[in-house]
mmCIF file of C-alpha atoms in Angstrom:
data_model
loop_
_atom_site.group_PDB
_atom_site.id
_atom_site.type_symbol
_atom_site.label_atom_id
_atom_site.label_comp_id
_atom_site.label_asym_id
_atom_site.label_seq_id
_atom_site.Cartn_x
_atom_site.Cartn_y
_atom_site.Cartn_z
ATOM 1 C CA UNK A 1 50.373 30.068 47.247
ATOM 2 C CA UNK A 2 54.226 30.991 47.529
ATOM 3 C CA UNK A 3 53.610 34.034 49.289
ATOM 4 C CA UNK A 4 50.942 35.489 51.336
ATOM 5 C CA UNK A 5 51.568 38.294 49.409
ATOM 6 C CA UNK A 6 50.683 36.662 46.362
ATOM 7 C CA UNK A 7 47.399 35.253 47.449
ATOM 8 C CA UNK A 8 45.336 33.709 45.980
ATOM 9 C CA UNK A 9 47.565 32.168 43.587
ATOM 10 C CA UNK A 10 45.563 32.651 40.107
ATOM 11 C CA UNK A 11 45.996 29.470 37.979
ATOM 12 C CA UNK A 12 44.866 29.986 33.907
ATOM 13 C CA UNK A 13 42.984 26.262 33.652
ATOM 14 C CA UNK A 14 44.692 25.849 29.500
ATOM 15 C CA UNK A 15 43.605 22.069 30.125
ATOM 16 C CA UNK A 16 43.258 21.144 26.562
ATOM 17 C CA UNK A 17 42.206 24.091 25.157
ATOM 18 C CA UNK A 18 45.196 24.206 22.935
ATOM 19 C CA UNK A 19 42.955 21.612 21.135
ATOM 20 C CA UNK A 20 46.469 19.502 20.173
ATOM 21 C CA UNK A 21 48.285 22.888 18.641
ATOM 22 C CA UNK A 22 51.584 24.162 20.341
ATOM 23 C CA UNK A 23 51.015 27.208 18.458
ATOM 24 C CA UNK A 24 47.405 27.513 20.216
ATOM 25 C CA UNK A 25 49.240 27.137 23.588
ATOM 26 C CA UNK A 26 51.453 29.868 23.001
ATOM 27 C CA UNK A 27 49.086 31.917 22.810
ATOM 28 C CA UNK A 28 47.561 30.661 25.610
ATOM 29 C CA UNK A 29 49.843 30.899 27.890
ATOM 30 C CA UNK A 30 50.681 34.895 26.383
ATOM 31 C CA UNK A 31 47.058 35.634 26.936
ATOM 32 C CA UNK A 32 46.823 34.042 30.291
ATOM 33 C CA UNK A 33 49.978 36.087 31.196
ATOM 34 C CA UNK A 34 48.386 39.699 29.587
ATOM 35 C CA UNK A 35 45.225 38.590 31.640
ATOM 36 C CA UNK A 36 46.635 38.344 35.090
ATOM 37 C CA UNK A 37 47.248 35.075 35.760
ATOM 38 C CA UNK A 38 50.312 33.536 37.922
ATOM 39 C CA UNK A 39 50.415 30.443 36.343
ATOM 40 C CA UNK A 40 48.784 28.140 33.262
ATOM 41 C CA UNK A 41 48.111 24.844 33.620
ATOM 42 C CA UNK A 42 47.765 22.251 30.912
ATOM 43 C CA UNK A 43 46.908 18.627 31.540
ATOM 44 C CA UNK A 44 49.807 15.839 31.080
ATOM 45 C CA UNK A 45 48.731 12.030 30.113
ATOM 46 C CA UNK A 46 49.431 9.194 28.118
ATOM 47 C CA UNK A 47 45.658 8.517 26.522
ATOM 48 C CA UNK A 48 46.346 4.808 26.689
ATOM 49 C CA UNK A 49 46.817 4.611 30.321
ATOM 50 C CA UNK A 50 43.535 6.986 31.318
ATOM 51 C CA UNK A 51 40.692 5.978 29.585
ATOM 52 C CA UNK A 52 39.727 2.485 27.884
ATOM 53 C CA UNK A 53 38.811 2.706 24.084
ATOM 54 C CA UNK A 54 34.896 2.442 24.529
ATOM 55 C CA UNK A 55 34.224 4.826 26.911
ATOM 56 C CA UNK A 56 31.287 7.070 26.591
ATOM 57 C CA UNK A 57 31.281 10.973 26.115
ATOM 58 C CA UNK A 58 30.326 12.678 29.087
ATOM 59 C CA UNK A 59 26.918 14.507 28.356
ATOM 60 C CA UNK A 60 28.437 17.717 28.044
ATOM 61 C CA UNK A 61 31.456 16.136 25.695
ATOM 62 C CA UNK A 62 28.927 15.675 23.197
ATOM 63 C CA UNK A 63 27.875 19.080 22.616
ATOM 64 C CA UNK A 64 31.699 20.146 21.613
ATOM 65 C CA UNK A 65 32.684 17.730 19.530
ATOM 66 C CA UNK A 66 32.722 15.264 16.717
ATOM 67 C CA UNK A 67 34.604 12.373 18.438
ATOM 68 C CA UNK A 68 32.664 8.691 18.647
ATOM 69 C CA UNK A 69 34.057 8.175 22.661
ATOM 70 C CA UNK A 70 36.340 10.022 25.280
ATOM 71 C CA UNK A 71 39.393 7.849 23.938
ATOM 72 C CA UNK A 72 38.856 9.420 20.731
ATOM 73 C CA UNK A 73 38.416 12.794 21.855
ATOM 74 C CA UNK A 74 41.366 12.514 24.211
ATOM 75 C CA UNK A 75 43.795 11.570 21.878
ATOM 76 C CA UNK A 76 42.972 14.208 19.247
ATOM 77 C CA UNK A 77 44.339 16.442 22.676
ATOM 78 C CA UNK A 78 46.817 14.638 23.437
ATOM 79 C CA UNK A 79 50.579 16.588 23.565
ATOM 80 C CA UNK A 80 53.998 14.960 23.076
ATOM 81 C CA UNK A 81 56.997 15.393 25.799
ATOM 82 C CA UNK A 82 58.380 17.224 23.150
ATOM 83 C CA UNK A 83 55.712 19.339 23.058
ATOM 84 C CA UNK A 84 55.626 20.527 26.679
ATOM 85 C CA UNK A 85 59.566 20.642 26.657
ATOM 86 C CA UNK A 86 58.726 23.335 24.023
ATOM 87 C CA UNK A 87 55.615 25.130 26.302
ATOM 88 C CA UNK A 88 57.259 24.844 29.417
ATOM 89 C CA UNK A 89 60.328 26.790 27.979
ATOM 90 C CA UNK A 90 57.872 29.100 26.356
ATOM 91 C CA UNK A 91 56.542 29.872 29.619
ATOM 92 C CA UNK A 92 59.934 30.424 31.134
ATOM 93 C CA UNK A 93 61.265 32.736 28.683
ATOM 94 C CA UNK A 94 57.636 34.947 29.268
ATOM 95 C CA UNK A 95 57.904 34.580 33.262
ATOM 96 C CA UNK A 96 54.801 32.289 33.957
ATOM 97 C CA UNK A 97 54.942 29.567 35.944
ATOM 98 C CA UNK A 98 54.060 26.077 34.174
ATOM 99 C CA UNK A 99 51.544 23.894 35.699
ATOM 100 C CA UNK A 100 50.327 20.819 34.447
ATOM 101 C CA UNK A 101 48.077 18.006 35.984
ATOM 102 C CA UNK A 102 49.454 14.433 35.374
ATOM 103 C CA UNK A 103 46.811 11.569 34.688
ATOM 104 C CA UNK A 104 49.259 8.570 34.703
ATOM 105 C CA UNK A 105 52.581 7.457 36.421
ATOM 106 C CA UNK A 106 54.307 7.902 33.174
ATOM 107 C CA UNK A 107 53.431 11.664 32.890
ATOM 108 C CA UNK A 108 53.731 11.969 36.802
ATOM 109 C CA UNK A 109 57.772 11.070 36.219
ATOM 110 C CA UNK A 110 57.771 13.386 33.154
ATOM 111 C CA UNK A 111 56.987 16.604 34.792
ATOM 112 C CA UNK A 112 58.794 16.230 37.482
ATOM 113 C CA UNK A 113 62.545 15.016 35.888
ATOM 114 C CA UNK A 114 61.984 15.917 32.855
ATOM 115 C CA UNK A 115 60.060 19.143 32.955
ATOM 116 C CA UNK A 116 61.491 20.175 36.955
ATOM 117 C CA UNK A 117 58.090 21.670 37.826
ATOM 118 C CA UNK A 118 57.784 23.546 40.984
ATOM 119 C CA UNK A 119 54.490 21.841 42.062
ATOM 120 C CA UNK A 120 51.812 19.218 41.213
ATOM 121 C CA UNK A 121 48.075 19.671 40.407
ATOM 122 C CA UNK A 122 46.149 16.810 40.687
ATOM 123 C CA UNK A 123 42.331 16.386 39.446
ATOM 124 C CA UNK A 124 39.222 15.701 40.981
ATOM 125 C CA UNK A 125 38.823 12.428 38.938
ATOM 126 C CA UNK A 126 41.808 11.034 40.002
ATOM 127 C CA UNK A 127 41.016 11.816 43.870
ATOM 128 C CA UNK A 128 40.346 8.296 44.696
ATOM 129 C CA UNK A 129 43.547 6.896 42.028
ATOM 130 C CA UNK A 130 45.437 6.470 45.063
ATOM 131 C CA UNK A 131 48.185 4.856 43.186
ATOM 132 C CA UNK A 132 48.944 8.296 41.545
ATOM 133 C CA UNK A 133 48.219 10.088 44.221
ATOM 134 C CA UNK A 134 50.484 8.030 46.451
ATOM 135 C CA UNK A 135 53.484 8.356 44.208
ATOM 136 C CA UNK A 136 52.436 11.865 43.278
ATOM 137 C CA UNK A 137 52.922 12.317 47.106
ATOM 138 C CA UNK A 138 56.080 10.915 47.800
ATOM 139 C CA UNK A 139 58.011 13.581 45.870
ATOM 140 C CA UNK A 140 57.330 15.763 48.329
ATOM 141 C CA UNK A 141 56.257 18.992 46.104
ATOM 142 C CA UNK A 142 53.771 21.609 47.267
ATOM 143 C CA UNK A 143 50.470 20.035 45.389
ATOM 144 C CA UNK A 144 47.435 21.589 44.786
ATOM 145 C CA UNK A 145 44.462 18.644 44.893
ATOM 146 C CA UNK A 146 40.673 19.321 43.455
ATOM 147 C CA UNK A 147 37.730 17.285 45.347
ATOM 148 C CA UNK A 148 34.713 17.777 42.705
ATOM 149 C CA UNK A 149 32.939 14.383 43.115
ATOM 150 C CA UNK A 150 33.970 14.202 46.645
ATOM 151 C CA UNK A 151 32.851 14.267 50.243
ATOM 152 C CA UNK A 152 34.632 14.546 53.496
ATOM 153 C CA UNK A 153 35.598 10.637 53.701
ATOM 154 C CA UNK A 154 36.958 10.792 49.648
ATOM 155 C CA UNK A 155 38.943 13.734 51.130
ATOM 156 C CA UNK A 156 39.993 12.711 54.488
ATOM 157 C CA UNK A 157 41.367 8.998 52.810
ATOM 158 C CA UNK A 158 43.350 10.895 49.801
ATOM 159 C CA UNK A 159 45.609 13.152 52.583
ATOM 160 C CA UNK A 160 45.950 9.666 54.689
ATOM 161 C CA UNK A 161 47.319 7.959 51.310
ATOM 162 C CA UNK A 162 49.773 11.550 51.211
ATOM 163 C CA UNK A 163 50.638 10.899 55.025
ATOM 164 C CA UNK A 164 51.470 7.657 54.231
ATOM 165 C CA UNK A 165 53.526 7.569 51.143
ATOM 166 C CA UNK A 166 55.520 11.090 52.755
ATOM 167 C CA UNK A 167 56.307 8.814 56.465
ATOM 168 C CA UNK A 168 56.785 5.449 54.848
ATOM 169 C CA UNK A 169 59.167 3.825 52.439
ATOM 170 C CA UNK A 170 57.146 1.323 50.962
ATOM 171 C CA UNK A 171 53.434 0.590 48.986
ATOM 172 C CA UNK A 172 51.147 0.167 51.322
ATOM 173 C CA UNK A 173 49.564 -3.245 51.364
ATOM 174 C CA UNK A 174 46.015 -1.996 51.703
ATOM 175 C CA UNK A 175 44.223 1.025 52.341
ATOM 176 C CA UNK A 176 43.544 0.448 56.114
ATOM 177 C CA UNK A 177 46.990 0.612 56.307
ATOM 178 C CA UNK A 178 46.629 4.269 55.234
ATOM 179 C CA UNK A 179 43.893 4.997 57.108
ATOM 180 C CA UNK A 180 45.709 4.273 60.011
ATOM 181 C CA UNK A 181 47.811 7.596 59.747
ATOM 182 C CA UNK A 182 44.347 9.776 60.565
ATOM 183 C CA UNK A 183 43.907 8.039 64.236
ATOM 184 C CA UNK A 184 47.147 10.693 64.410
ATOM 185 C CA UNK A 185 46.095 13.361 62.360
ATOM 186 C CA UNK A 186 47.530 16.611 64.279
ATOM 187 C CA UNK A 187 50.294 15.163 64.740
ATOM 188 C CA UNK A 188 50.647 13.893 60.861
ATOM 189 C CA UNK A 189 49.510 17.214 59.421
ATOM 190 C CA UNK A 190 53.117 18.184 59.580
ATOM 191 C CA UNK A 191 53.458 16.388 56.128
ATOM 192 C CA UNK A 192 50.459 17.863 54.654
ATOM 193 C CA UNK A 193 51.766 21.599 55.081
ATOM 194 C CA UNK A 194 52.547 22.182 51.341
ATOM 195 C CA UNK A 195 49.133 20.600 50.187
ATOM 196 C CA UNK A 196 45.675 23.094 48.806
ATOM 197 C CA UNK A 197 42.943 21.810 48.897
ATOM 198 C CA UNK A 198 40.462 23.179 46.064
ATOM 199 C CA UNK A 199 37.028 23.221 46.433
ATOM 200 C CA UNK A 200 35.239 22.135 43.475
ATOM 201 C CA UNK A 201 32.043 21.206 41.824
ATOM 202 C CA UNK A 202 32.632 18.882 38.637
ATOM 203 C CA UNK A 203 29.871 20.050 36.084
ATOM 204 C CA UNK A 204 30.967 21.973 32.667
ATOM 205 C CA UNK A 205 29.365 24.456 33.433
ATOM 206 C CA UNK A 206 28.419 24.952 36.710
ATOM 207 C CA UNK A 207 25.169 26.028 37.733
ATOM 208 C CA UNK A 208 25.029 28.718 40.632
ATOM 209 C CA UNK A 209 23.134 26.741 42.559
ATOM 210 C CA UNK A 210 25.385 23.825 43.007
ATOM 211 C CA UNK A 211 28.427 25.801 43.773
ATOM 212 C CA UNK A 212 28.318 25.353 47.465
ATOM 213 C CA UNK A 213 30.916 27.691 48.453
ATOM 214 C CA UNK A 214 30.405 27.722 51.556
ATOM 215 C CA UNK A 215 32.121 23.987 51.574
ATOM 216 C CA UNK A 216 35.413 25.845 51.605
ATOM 217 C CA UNK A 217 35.326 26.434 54.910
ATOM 218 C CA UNK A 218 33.734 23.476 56.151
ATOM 219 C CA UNK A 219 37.085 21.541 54.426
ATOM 220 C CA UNK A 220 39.794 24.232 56.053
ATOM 221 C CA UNK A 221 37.618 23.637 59.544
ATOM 222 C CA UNK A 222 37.797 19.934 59.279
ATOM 223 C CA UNK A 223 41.354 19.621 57.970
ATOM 224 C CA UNK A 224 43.300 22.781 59.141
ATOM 225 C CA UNK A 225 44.920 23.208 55.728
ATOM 226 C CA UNK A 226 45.057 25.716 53.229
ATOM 227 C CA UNK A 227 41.505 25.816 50.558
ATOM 228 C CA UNK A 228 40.859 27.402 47.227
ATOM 229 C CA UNK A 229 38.739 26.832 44.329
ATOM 230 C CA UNK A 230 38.420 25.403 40.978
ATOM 231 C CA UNK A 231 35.525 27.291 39.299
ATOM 232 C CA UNK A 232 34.082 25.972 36.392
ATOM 233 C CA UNK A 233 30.749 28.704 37.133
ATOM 234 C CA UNK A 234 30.487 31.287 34.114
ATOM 235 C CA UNK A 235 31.021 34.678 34.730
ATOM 236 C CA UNK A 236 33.671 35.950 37.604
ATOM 237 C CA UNK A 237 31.284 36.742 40.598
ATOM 238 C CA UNK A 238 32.503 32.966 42.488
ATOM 239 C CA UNK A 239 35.739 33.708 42.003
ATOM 240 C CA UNK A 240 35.189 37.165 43.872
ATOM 241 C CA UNK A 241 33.354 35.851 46.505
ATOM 242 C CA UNK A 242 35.965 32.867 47.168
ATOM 243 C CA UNK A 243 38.255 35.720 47.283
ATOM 244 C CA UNK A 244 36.543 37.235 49.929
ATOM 245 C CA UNK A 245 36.270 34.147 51.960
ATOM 246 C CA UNK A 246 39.829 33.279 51.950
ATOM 247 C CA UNK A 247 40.612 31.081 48.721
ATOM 248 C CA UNK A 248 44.885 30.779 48.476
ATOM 249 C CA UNK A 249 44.112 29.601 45.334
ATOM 250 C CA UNK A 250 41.917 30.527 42.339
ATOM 251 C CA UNK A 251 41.904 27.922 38.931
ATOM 252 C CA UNK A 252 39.249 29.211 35.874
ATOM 253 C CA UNK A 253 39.373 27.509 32.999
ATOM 254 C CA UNK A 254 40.616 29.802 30.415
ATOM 255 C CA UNK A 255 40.393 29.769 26.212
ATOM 256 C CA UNK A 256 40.976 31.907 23.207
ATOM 257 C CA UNK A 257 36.817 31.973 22.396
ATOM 258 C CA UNK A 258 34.308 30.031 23.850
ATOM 259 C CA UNK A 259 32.922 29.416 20.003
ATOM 260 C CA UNK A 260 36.161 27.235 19.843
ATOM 261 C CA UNK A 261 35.305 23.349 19.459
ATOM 262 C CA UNK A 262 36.205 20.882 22.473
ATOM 263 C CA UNK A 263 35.285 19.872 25.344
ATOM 264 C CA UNK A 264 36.046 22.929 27.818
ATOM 265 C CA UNK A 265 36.027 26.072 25.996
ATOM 266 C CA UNK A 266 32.356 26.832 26.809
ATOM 267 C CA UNK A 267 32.919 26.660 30.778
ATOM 268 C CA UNK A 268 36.039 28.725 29.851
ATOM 269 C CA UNK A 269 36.529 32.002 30.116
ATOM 270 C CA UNK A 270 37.934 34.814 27.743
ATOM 271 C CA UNK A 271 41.184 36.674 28.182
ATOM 272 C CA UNK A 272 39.111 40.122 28.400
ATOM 273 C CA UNK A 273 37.160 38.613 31.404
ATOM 274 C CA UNK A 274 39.994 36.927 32.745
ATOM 275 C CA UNK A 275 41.608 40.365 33.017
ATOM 276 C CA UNK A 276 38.637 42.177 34.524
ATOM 277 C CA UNK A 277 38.757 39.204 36.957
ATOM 278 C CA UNK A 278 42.414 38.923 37.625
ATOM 279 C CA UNK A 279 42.140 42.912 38.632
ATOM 280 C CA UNK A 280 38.927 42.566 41.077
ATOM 281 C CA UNK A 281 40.449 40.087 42.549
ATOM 282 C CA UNK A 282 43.479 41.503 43.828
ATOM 283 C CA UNK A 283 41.532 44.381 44.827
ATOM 284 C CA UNK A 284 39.098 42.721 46.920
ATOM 285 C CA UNK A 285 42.463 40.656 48.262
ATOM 286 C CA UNK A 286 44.174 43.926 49.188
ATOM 287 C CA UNK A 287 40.557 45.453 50.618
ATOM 288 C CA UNK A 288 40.215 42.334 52.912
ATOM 289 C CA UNK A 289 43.283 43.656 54.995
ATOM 290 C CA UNK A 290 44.448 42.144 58.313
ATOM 291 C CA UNK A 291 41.854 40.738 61.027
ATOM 292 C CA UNK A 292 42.777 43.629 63.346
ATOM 293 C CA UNK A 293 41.027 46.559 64.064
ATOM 294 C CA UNK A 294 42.786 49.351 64.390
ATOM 295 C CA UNK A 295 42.555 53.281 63.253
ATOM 296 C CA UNK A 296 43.759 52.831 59.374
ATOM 297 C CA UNK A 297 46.532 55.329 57.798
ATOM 298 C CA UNK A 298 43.556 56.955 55.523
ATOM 299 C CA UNK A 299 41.294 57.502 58.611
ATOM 300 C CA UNK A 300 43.815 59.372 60.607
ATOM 301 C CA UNK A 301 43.526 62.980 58.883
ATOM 302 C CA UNK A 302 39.526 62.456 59.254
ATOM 303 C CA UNK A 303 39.574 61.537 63.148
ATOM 304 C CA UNK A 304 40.134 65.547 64.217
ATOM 305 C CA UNK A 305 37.271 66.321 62.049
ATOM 306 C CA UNK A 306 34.934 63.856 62.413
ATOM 307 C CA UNK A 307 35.035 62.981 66.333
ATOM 308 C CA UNK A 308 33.589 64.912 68.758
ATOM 309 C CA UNK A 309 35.152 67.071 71.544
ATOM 310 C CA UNK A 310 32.706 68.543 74.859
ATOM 311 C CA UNK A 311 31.743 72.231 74.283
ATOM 312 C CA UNK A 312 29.692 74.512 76.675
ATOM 313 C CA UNK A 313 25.935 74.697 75.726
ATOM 314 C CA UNK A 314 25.903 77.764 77.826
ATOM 315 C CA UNK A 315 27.731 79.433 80.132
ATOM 316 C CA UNK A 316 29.274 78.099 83.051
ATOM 317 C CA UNK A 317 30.361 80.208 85.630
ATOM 318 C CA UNK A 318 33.653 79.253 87.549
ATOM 319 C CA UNK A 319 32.275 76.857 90.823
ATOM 320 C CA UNK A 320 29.234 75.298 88.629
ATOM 321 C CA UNK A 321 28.097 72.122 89.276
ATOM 322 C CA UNK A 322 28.321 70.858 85.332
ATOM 323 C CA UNK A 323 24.740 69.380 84.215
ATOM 324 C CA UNK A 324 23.913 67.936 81.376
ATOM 325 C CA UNK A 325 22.669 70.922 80.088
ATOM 326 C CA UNK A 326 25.654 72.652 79.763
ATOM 327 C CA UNK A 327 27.316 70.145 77.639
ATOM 328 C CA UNK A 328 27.075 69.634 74.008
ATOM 329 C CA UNK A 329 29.336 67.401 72.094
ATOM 330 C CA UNK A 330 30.367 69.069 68.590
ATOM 331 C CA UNK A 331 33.028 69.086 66.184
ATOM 332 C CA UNK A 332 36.326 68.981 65.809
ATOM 333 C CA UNK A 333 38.037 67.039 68.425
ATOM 334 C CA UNK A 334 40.790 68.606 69.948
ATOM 335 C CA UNK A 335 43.564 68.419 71.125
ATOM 336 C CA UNK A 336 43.352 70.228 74.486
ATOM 337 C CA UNK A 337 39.240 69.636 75.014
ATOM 338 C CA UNK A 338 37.716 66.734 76.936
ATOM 339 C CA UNK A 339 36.729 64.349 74.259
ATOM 340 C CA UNK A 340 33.306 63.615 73.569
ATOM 341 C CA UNK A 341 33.864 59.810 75.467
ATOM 342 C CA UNK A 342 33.961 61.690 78.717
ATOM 343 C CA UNK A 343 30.631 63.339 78.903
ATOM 344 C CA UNK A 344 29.173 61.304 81.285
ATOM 345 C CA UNK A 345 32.534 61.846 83.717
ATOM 346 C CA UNK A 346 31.810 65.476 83.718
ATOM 347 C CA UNK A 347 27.944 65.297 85.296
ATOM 348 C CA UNK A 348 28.217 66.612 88.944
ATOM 349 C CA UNK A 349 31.953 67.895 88.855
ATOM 350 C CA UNK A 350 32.703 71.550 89.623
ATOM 351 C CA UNK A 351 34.410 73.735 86.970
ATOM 352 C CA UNK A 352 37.510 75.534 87.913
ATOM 353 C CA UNK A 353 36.677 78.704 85.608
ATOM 354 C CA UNK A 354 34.502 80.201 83.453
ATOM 355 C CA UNK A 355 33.681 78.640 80.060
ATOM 356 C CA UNK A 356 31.686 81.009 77.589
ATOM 357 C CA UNK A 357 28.643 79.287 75.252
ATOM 358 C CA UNK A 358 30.444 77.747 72.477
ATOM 359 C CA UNK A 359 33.965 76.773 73.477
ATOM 360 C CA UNK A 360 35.248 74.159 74.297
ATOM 361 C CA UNK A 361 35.342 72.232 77.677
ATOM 362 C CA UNK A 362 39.170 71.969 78.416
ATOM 363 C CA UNK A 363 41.049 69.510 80.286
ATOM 364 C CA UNK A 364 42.350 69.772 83.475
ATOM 365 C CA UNK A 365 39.817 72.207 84.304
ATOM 366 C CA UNK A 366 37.263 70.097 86.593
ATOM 367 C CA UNK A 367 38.255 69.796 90.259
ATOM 368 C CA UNK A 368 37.719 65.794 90.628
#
């Protein structure tokens, strides 16, 4: 994501696997580094201003843990400021970038005074919470945006609510207002240069079959931006293949075990896999090359052995009308032979000497 060179951009998904320890996010964030990763990310909020007391456990919430509601189970996750003061200097002093997704104005203000991040993650569930999203905007960091839960409209509006807050100096008074800003869209997209969009499907875990990969490229074709994706798939195989078709950047959720309890460790995956995953990555990265197609540095030594130069298939007496059989086309190509491409070109010409079965047909030997 900062550098071409550096894509995709491999985000460790910590979330809130640190189940509510700083000394589990430590060793995160170590792991995550030993594993491959460029950056962690952790998830910033104020459980009071996400989710209202009573709400129910998702279905797969209730497999991991004890809690009566998602308030409950939240706030057993929840970190202080005092605690990511102490991670994001952790992760610093180790030289990993810090990450963190903010779920409320409060914590949107945190990260970036207090904790000076160098970009914003924001989640799929908060892709229509256009208030955060507008404000989240307006500070004008590279962010990277999820869209599980979302089609092209849900997508389309959120970048006309960044437009918006990035050209104007005000709230908009309604959403039309932010609409408004697409009727202009090529020439808006200007202020959308620094914003990912991650393709996503919002099930812990996801099954292969609702993956829908291929939805990366209808989003970079409709938008013109940069795409990735957030994988919450087990195993590493949709990571690879989002590799291959041009993901900038890469989130997988990412624990210590899956056996730990909460909500996301079993759609998480280990730092052993993370490695092997980290490492195919960049090699599939580095074996997708540049779109031209040109003779490559290793095939260079191979081309005089492998292509084809003309040789006599029998003799040919100086003032022979060449046929086509007296030409064979054989290995090596050289230098100072008519190459293989001109076989046709020699039919019907007249040779200027004698050529003995087996060598080769040099150049500037046919009268033309």
């Amino acid at each position: 994501m900062d550098s071409n060179n550096n894509e995709p951009f491999i985000i460790a998904e910590i979330g809130v696997n640190h189940n509510g320890s700083i000394d589990n996010a430590k060793k995160l964030i170590s792991a995550a580094l030993f594993s491959g990763a460029d950056a962690v990310k952790f998830q910033t909020f104020n459980s009071n201003l996400v989710v209202s007391e009573n709400t129910n456990l998702a279905e797969y919430q209730k497999d991991s843990t004890t809690a009566k509601n998602q308030y409950e189970l939240i706030k057993k996750l929840e970190l202080t400021k005092n605690d990511f003061l102490e991670i994001k200097k952790y992760c610093d002093e180790i030289g990993i970038e810090f990450i963190s997704t903010p779920f409320d104005l409060e914590s949107l203000e945190f990260l970036i005074e207090g904790l000076k991040v160098k970009k914003l993650k924001l989640s799929s569930c908060d892709l229509n919470n256009i208030n955060l999203l507008w404000n989240a905007a307006k500070y004008e960091l590279p962010m990277i945006i999820s869209t599980g839960m979302a089609n092209l409209e849900e997508i389309e509006t959120a970048l006309a609510i960044i437009i918006h807050s990035r050209t104007e100096n005000k709230v908009p008074s309604n959403l039309e207002e932010c609409k408004i800003k697409l009727i202009r869209y090529q020439e808006n997209k200007e202020f959308l240069e620094n914003i990912t969009i991650l393709h996503c499907t919002t099930a812990y875990p996801c099954p292969t079959d609702d993956v829908n990969l291929k939805a990366m490229h209808t989003i970079q074709n409709k938008f013109g931006l940069k795409v990735g994706y957030s994988d919450h798939s087990i195993g590493h195989e949709v990571c690879l293949a989002a590799t291959s078709m041009g993901a900038t950047v890469l989130e997988k959720h990412f624990t210590l075990s899956r056996k730990m309890e909460g909500p996301d460790h079993k759609a998480s995956m280990e730092p052993n896999d993370f490695l092997k995953m980290t490492k195919s990555i960049r090699i599939i990265k580095r074996a997708l090359g540049k779109s031209d197609k040109i003779v490559s540095k290793a095939e260079i030594n191979n081309c005089k052995i492998a292509k084809r130069s003309i040789y006599a298939k029998q003799n040919i007496s100086k003032g022979k009308i060449i046929q086509v059989d007296d030409l064979v086309p054989l290995r090596p190509e050289d230098d100072d032979a008519v190459p293989a491409s001109k076989f046709f070109d020699l039919i019907g010409l007249k040779s200027k000497i004698s050529i003995s079965k087996g060598d080769y047909i040099p150049k500037n030997i046919i009268e033309y």
